[in-house]
Short mmCIF file of C-alpha atoms in Angstrom, two decimals:
data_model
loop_
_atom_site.label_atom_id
_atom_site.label_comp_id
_atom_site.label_asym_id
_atom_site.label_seq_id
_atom_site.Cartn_x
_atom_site.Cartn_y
_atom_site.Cartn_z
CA UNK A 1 224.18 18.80 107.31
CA UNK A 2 224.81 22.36 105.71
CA UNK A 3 224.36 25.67 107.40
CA UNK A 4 220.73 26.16 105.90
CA UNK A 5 219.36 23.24 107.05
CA UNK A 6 220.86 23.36 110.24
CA UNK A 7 219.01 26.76 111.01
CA UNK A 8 216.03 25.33 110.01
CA UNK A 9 216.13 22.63 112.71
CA UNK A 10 216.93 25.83 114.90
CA UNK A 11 214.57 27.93 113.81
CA UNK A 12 211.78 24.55 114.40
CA UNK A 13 212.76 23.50 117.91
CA UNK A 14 212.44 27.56 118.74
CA UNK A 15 208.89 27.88 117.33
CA UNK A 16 208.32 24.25 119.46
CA UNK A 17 209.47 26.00 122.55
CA UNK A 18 207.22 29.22 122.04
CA UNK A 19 203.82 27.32 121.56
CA UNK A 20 204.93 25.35 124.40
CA UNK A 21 205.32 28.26 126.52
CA UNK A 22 202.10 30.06 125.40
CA UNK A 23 199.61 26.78 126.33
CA UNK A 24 199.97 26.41 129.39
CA UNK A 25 199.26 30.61 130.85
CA UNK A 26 196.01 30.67 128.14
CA UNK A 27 194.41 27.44 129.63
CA UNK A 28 195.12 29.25 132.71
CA UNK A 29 193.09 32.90 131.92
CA UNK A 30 190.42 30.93 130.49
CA UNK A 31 189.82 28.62 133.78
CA UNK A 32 190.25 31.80 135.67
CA UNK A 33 187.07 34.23 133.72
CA UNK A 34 184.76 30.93 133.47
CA UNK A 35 185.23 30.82 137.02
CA UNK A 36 184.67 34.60 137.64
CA UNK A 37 181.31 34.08 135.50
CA UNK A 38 180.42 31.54 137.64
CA UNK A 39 180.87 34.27 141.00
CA UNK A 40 179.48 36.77 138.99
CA UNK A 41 176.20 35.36 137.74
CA UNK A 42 175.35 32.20 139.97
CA UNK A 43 171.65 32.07 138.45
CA UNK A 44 172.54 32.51 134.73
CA UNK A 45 173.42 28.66 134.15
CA UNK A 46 170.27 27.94 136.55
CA UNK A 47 167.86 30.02 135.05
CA UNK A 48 168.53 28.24 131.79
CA UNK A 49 167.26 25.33 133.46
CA UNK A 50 164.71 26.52 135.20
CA UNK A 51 163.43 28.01 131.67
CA UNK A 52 163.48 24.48 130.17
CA UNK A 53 161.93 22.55 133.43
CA UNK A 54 159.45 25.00 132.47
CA UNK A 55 158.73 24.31 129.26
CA UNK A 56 158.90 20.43 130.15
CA UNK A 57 155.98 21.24 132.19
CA UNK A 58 154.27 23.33 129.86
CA UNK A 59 154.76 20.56 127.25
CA UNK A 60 153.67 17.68 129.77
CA UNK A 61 150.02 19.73 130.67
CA UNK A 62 149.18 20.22 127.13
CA UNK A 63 150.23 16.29 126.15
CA UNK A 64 147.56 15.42 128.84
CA UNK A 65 150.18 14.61 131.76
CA UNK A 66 149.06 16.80 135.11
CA UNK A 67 150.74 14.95 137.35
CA UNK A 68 153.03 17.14 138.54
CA UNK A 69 153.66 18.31 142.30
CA UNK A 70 151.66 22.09 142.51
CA UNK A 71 153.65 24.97 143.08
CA UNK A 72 153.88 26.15 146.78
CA UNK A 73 151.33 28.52 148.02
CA UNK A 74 152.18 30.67 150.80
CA UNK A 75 149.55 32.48 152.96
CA UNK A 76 150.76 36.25 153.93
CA UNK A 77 149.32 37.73 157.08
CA UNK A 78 149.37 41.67 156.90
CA UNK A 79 148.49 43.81 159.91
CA UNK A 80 147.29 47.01 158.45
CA UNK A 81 146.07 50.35 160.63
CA UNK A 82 146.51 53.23 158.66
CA UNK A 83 145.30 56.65 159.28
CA UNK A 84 141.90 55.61 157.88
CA UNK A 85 141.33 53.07 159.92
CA UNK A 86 142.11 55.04 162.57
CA UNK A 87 139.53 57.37 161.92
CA UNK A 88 136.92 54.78 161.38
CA UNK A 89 137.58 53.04 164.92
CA UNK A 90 136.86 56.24 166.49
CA UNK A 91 134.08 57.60 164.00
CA UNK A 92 131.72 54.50 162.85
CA UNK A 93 130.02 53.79 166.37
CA UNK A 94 128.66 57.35 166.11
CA UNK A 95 127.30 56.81 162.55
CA UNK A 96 124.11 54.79 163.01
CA UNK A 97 120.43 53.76 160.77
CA UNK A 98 117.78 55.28 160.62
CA UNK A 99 114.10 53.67 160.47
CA UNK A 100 111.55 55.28 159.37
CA UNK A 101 108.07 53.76 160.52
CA UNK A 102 105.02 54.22 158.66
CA UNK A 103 100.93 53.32 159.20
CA UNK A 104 99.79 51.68 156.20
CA UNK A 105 96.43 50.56 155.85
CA UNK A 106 94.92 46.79 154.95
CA UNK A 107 92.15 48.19 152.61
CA UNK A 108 91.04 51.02 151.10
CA UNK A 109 88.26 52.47 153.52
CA UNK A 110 91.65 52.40 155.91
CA UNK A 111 89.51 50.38 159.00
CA UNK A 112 92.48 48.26 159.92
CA UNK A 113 96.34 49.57 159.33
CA UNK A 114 99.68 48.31 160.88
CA UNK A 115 102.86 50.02 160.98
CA UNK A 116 105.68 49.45 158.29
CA UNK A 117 109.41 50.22 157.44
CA UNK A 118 108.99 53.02 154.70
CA UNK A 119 112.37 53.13 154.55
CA UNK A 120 116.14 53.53 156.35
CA UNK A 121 118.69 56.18 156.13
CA UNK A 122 121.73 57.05 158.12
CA UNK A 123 122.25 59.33 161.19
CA UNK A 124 125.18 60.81 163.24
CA UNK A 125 125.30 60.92 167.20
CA UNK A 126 126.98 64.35 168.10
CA UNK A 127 125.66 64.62 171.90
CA UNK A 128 125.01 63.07 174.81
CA UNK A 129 123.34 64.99 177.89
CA UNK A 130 121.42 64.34 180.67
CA UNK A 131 120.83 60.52 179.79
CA UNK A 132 120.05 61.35 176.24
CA UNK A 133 121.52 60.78 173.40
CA UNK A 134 121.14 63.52 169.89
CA UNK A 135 121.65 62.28 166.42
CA UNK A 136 121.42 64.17 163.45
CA UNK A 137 119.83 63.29 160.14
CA UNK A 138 118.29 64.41 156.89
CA UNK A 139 114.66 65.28 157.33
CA UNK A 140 113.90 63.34 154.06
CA UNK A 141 115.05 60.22 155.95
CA UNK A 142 111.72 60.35 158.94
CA UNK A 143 109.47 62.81 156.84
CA UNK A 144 106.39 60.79 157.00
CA UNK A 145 107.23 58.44 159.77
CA UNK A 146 104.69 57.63 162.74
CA UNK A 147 107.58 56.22 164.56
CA UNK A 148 111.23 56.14 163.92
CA UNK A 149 113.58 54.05 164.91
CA UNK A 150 117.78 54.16 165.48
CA UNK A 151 119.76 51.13 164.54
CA UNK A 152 123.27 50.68 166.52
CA UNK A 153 126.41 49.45 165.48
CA UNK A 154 125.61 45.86 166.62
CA UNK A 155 122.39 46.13 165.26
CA UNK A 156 120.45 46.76 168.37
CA UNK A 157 117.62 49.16 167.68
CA UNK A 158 116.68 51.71 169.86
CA UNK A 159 113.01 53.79 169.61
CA UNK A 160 114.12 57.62 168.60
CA UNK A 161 111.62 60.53 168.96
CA UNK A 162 111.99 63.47 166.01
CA UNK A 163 112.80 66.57 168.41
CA UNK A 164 112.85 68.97 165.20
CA UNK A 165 112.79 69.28 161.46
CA UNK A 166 113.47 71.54 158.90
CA UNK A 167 112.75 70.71 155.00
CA UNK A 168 114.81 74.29 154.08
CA UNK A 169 117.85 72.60 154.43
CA UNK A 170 117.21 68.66 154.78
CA UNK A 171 118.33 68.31 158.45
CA UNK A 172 116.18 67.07 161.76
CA UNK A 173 117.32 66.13 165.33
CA UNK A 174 116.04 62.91 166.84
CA UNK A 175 116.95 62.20 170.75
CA UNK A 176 117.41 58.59 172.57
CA UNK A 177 117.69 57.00 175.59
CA UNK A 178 121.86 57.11 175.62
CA UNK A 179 122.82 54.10 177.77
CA UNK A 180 123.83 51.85 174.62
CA UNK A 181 125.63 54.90 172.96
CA UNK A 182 129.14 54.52 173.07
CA UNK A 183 131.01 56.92 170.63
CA UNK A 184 129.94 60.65 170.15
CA UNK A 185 131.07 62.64 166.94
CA UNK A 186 132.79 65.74 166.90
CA UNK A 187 132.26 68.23 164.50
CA UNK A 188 134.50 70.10 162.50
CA UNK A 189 135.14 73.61 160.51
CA UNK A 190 133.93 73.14 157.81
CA UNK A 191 134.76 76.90 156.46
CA UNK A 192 138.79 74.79 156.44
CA UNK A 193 137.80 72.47 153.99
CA UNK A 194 140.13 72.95 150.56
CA UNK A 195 139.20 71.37 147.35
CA UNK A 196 140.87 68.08 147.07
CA UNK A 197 141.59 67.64 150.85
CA UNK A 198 140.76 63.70 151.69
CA UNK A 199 137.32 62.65 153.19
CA UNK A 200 135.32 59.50 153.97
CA UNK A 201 131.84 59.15 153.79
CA UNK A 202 129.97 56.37 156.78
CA UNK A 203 127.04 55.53 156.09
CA UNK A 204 124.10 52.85 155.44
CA UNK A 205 124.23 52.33 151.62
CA UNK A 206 121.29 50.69 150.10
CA UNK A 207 119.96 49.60 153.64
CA UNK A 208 120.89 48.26 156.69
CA UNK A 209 122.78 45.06 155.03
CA UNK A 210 125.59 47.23 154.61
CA UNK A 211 125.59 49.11 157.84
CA UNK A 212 128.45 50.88 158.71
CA UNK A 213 130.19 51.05 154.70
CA UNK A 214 133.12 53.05 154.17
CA UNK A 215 134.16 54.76 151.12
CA UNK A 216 136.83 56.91 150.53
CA UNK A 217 137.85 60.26 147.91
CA UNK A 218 138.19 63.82 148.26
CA UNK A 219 136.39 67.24 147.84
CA UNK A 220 135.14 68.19 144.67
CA UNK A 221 134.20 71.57 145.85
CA UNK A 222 133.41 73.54 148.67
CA UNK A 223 130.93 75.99 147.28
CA UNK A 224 128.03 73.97 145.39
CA UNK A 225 124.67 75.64 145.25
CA UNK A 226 122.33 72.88 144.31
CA UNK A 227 118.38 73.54 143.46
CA UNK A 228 116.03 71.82 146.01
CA UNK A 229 112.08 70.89 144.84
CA UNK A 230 110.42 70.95 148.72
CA UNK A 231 106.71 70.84 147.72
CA UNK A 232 107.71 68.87 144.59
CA UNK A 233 105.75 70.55 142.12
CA UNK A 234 108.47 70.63 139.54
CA UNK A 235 109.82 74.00 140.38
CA UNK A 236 112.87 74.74 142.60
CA UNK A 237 112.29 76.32 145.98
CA UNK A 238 115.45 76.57 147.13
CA UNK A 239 119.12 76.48 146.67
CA UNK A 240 121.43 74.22 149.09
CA UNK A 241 124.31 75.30 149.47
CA UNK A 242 126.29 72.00 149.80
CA UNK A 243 130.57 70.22 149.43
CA UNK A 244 131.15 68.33 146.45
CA UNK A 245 133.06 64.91 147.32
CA UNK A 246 133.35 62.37 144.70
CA UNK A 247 133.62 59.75 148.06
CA UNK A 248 130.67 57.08 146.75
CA UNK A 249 127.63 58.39 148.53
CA UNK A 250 124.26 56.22 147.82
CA UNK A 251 120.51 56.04 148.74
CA UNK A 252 120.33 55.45 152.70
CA UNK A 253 123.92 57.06 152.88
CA UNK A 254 121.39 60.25 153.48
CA UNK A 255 122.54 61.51 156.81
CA UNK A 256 125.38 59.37 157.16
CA UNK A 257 129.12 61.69 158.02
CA UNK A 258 131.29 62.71 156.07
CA UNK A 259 134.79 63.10 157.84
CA UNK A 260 138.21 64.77 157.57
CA UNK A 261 141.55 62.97 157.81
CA UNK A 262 141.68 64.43 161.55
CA UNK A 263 138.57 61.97 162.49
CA UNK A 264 135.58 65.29 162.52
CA UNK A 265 132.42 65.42 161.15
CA UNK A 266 132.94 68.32 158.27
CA UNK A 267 129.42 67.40 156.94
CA UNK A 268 126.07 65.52 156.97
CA UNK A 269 125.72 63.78 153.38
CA UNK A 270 122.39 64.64 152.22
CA UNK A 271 121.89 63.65 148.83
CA UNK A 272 123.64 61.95 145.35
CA UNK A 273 122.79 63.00 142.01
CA UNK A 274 121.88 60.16 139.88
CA UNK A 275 121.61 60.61 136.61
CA UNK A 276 122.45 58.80 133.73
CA UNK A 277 126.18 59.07 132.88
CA UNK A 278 126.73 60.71 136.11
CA UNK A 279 129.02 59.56 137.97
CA UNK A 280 130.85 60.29 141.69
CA UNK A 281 129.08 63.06 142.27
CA UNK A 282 128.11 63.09 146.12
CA UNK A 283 126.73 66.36 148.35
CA UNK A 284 126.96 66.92 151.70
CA UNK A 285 125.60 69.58 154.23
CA UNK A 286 128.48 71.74 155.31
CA UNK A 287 129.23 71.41 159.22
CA UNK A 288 129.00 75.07 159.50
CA UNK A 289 125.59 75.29 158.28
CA UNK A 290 124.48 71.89 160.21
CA UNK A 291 125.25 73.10 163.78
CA UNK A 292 123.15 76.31 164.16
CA UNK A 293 120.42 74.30 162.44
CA UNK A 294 120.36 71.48 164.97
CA UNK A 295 120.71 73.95 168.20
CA UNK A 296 117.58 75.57 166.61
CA UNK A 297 115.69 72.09 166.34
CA UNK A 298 116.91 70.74 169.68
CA UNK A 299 115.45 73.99 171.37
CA UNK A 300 112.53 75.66 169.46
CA UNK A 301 111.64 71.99 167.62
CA UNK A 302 112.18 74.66 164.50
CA UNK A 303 114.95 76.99 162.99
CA UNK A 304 114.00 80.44 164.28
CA UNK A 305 114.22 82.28 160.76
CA UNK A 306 112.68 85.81 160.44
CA UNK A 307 109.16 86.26 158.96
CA UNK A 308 108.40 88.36 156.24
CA UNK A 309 104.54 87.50 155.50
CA UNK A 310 104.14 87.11 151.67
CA UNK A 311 103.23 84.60 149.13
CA UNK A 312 105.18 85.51 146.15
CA UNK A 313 106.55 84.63 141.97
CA UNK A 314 109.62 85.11 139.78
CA UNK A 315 108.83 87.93 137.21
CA UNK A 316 110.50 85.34 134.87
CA UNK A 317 108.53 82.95 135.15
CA UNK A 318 104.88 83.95 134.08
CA UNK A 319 104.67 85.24 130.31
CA UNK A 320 106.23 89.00 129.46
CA UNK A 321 102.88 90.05 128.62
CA UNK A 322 102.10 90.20 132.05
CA UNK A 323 104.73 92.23 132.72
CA UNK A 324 103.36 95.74 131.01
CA UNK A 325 99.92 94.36 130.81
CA UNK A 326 98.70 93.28 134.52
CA UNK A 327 101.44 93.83 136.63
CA UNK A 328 102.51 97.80 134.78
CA UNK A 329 106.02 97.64 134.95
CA UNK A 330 108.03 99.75 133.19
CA UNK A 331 109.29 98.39 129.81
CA UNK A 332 113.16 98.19 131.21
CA UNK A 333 111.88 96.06 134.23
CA UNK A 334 112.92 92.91 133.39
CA UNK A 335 113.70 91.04 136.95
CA UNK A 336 111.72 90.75 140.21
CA UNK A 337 109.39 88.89 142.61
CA UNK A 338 105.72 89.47 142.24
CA UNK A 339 103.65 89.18 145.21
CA UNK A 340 100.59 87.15 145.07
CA UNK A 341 99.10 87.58 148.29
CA UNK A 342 99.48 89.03 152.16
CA UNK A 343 99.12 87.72 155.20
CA UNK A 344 97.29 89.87 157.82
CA UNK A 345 98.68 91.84 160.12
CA UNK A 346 102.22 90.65 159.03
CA UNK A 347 105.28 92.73 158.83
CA UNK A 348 104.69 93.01 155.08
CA UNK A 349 101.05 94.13 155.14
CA UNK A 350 102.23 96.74 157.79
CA UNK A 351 105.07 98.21 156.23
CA UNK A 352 102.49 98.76 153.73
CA UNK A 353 103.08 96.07 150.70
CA UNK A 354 100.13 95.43 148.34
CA UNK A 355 99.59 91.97 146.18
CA UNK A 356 101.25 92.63 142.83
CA UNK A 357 103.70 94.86 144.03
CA UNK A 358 107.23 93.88 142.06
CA UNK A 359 110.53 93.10 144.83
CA UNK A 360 113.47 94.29 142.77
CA UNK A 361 115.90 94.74 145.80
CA UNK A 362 116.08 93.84 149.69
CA UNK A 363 118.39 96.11 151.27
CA UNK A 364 120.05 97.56 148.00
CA UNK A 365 121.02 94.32 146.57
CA UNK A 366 119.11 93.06 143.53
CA UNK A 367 116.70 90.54 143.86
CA UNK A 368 116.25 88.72 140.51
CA UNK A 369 113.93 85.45 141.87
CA UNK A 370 112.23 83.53 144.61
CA UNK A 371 114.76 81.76 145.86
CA UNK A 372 117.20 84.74 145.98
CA UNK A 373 114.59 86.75 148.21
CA UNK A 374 114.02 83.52 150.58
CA UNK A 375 118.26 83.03 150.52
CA UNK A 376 118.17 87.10 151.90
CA UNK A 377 115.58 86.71 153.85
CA UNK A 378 116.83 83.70 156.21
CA UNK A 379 120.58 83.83 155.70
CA UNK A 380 121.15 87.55 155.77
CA UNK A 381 118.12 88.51 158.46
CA UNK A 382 117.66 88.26 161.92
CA UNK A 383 114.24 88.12 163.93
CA UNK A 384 113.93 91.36 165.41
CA UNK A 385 115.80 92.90 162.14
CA UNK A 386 114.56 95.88 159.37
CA UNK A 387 114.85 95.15 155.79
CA UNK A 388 114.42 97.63 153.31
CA UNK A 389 112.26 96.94 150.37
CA UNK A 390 113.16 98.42 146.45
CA UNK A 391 109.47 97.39 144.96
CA UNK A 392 107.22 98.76 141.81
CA UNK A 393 103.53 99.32 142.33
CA UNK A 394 103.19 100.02 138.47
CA UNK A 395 105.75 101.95 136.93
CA UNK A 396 106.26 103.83 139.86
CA UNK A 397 109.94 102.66 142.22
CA UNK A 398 109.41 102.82 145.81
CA UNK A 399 111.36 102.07 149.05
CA UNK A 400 109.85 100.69 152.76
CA UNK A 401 111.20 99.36 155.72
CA UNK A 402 110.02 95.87 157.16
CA UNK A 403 110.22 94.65 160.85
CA UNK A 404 110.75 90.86 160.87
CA UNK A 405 109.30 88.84 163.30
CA UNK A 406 109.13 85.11 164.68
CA UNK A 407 106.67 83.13 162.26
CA UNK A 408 103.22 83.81 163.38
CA UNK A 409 103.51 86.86 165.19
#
């Protein structure tokens, strides 16, 4: 063998050697990272599986074969008492029904009659004194009623006499025998309230089959002046000054409560418009405005306002030709309230006010309609008070001072 091919054979048996030597340490690193994948991702190979056991059954069920075990269904028991309800243990026994009772009659010439629901609302205990229990409501809810009636939490119903009633601003007082009563509302300050701040409204929605419903949201607004039809003859009469609260508020929710997140009674709900594409748009009675209101009604059977003695008109709304033509204003007169008539021996008459004299101002501010003189007169004005009078007789401005009294004196 020559020296070429006998480094060959070398070179052979080194290259041999090397492969040898590499083998065995790769078989090694590749045991040792399937092994760390298998530490590192237990579920990957099983998910795989699980993937095509589900497709198996997905393939079974649609070739007809539903004979497979169901999947395991576990029931979950959840204690929940949040601050809500909280607030509803403590505030829903206070928030009762309210039945209003009617007469109606068999036939026409009204010989026979028997007594009726004419329908339910809602109603709020606040008091109990002297074995007597006071809930207030909305005086739509018993106007009408020959007898009303209070339904409890458990349904028991107890006979309610009206105390007091006021149409001006929806609210009346009824009072009960209390033994039955077992929760008493607390009201709150309602001049607090923020926009947005959370509320529920409790209440009888729709009836006494859903006594006692709960629905939450918040304030809409705090400062809502809504026009109120009392003798329904198409024209506003007043303006309500209610809360906005988009909390779902529905016919016989009237009078139900509508309460902060600290459990008080910020406001009676008294109405919902309902119009079409309207929607979440619920009004309550401000607390503020509800409490001197009842004290009135629980002691006079009325609210005490101060009595001014005159049947009277916007300027705007009768034609402009009256204006110059019967009523002589001056041609830059364009606002007002017209008197139409006076009451004897009222403070008007005697501070000297004739029919068809023109209002323009009561006590220096501008009085530009009805319900702006009637908004003065019983949220500004005391009995006992002196209101000055801005007023036309023709074209010429004058000024007197009115005592207010109690009504009818």
């Amino acid at each position: 063998m020559g020296y070429y091919d006998q480094h060959v054979k070398d070179k052979n048996k080194r290259q041999k050697g090397n492969r040898g030597g590499y083998l065995i340490p790769t078989l090694i690193g590749l045991a040792l990272a399937g092994f760390i994948v298998l530490v590192a991702f237990p579920n990957l190979f099983g998910n795989d599986r699980q993937n095509l056991a589900a497709i198996e059954e997905r393939e079974s069920r649609q070739n007809g074969n539903v004979d497979r075990m169901p999947a395991e269904v576990r029931n979950v028991s959840v204690n929940v008492s949040t601050e809500i309800t909280e607030i509803v243990d403590d505030v829903a026994e206070a928030v009762v029904g309210v039945i209003n009772i009617q007469h109606a009659s068999f036939w026409q010439n009204e010989v026979a009659t028997e007594e009726g629901e004419a329908g339910t609302g809602s109603g709020v205990i606040y008091k109990k004194e002297n074995g007597r229990a006071y809930v207030v409501t909305n005086y739509h809810v018993i106007e009408g009623a020959t007898t009303v009636e209070v339904s409890l939490v458990d349904g028991t119903r107890v006979p309610a006499e009206v105390l007091g009633e006021d149409p001006w601003t929806d609210l009346a007082v009824l009072v009960m025998e209390d033994s039955l009563v077992t929760k008493v509302a607390t009201f709150g300050n309602s001049d607090n309230v923020r926009t947005g701040e959370p509320v529920i409204a409790i209440g009888n929605p729709l009836g006494l089959q859903f006594s006692g419903s709960v629905t939450q949201g918040i304030i809409s607004g705090t400062d809502r002046s809504i026009p109120v039809d009392i003798d329904r003859d198409g024209n506003p009469d007043w303006h309500a000054d209610v809360m906005q609260t988009d909390a779902a508020i529905n016919p016989g929710n009237s009078g139900g409560a509508l309460v902060n997140i600290q459990g008080q009674v910020i406001g009676v709900n008294s109405m919902k418009i309902a119009q079409e594409a309207v929607e979440g748009i619920g009004l309550s009675i401000p607390a503020n405005t509800v409490i001197p209101i009842i004290n009135d009604l629980e002691e006079y059977g009325e609210v005490q306002r101060p009595y001014f003695g005159v049947s009277i008109g916007s300027l705007a709304d009768i034609p402009s030709y009256h204006w110059q033509q019967t009523l002589k204003l001056p041609n830059d007169v364009n606002y007002g309230v017209y008197i139409t008539n006076i009451a004897g021996d009222s403070p008007a008459s005697r501070a000297g006010l004739q029919q068809y004299d023109v209002i323009v101002e009561l006590d220096g501010e501008p009085i530009y309609d009805v319900i702006e003189l009637r908004k003065h007169l019983y949220n500004e004005k005391q009995v006992g008070e002196e209101m000055n009078v801005t007023f036309y007789r023709g074209r010429e401005k004058q000024n007197t001072s009115v005592q207010l009294t109690e009504s009818g004196y």
